[in-house]
């Protein structure tokens, strides 16, 4: 556990060797942070295993986080990278659980940390820090276990590299006899300078479900632009195709998916943002764009002993 006695507070470098990443914990052990020697950083809240912050070497924040987000575990975080499991959106009929499931609301366990360095060429060192988090059925409260009575295990890994952030989730069915169906999504809130000057490429020709237009099925033509409330579930034509965020004609992010067939694009726009108590500032929709890799257009059926793994890698461009 994070709070056990004598746990070293940081990873430090060995005298005579190149510096490595440092990993630290907040005083109340609710937050784990990693910082590379070159200055890049990431912070993960154990509540929901939610990535709250991801900064480049200059300290520029890459994720959007509402200033009204609850960080004390009382409700899911609005912003960063919340995790969606075991379903996306409202619960299926007869299932008494909150929207988007329980993963983003549960307290996760910090499982460990590791750092690495490798030669990336003459005078270049590639650095990374990996943080592992876990959640199992045994860690849920009684009401949640009663509502979703399957034995499962989740391993979530957040890997910070000099120019990218990778998040991966492994879902295992630990039930001895019963299969279960699930959905997975990484609800990434990217920070952008001006949503009116932002577009998403890589989805041209993809079919999508437009949740703002009665769940109508449509086909994307050209780049995606945001000019009002947007809530779409895309299925790109190529499962491994990269999606890019372009601001003012310049690519600022790319999002690569591994075994995640869908990309959700979301922005609440002005009217919906006003009605969301935890969305602040109210004009924050101008500076955020959700590009969310997931497996949500259908269900992943896991037989006893089976596992599902999906990942995203977000790369930023200066």
Short mmCIF file of N, CA and C in Angstrom, two decimals, residues 22 48 108 143 168 190 198 204 239:
data_model
loop_
_atom_site.label_atom_id
_atom_site.label_comp_id
_atom_site.label_asym_id
_atom_site.label_seq_id
_atom_site.Cartn_x
_atom_site.Cartn_y
_atom_site.Cartn_z
N UNK A 22 12.15 11.11 -10.75
CA UNK A 22 11.77 11.05 -9.35
C UNK A 22 10.27 10.77 -9.27
N UNK A 48 -9.91 7.21 -8.58
CA UNK A 48 -10.17 6.99 -9.99
C UNK A 48 -8.93 6.71 -10.82
N UNK A 108 -8.08 3.59 -6.08
CA UNK A 108 -7.16 2.61 -6.63
C UNK A 108 -5.94 2.45 -5.71
N UNK A 143 -21.98 -1.90 -1.84
CA UNK A 143 -23.08 -1.58 -2.74
C UNK A 143 -22.67 -1.78 -4.20
N UNK A 168 -2.38 2.63 -20.37
CA UNK A 168 -2.87 1.33 -20.80
C UNK A 168 -3.65 0.67 -19.68
N UNK A 190 -7.89 17.20 -23.54
CA UNK A 190 -6.71 17.91 -24.01
C UNK A 190 -6.91 19.42 -23.88
N UNK A 198 -9.32 25.07 -33.82
CA UNK A 198 -8.83 23.70 -33.64
C UNK A 198 -9.62 22.73 -34.51
N UNK A 204 -11.42 11.31 -41.27
CA UNK A 204 -12.12 11.48 -42.53
C UNK A 204 -12.57 10.11 -43.06
N UNK A 239 -8.16 0.62 -37.87
CA UNK A 239 -8.20 0.50 -36.41
C UNK A 239 -6.98 1.13 -35.75
#
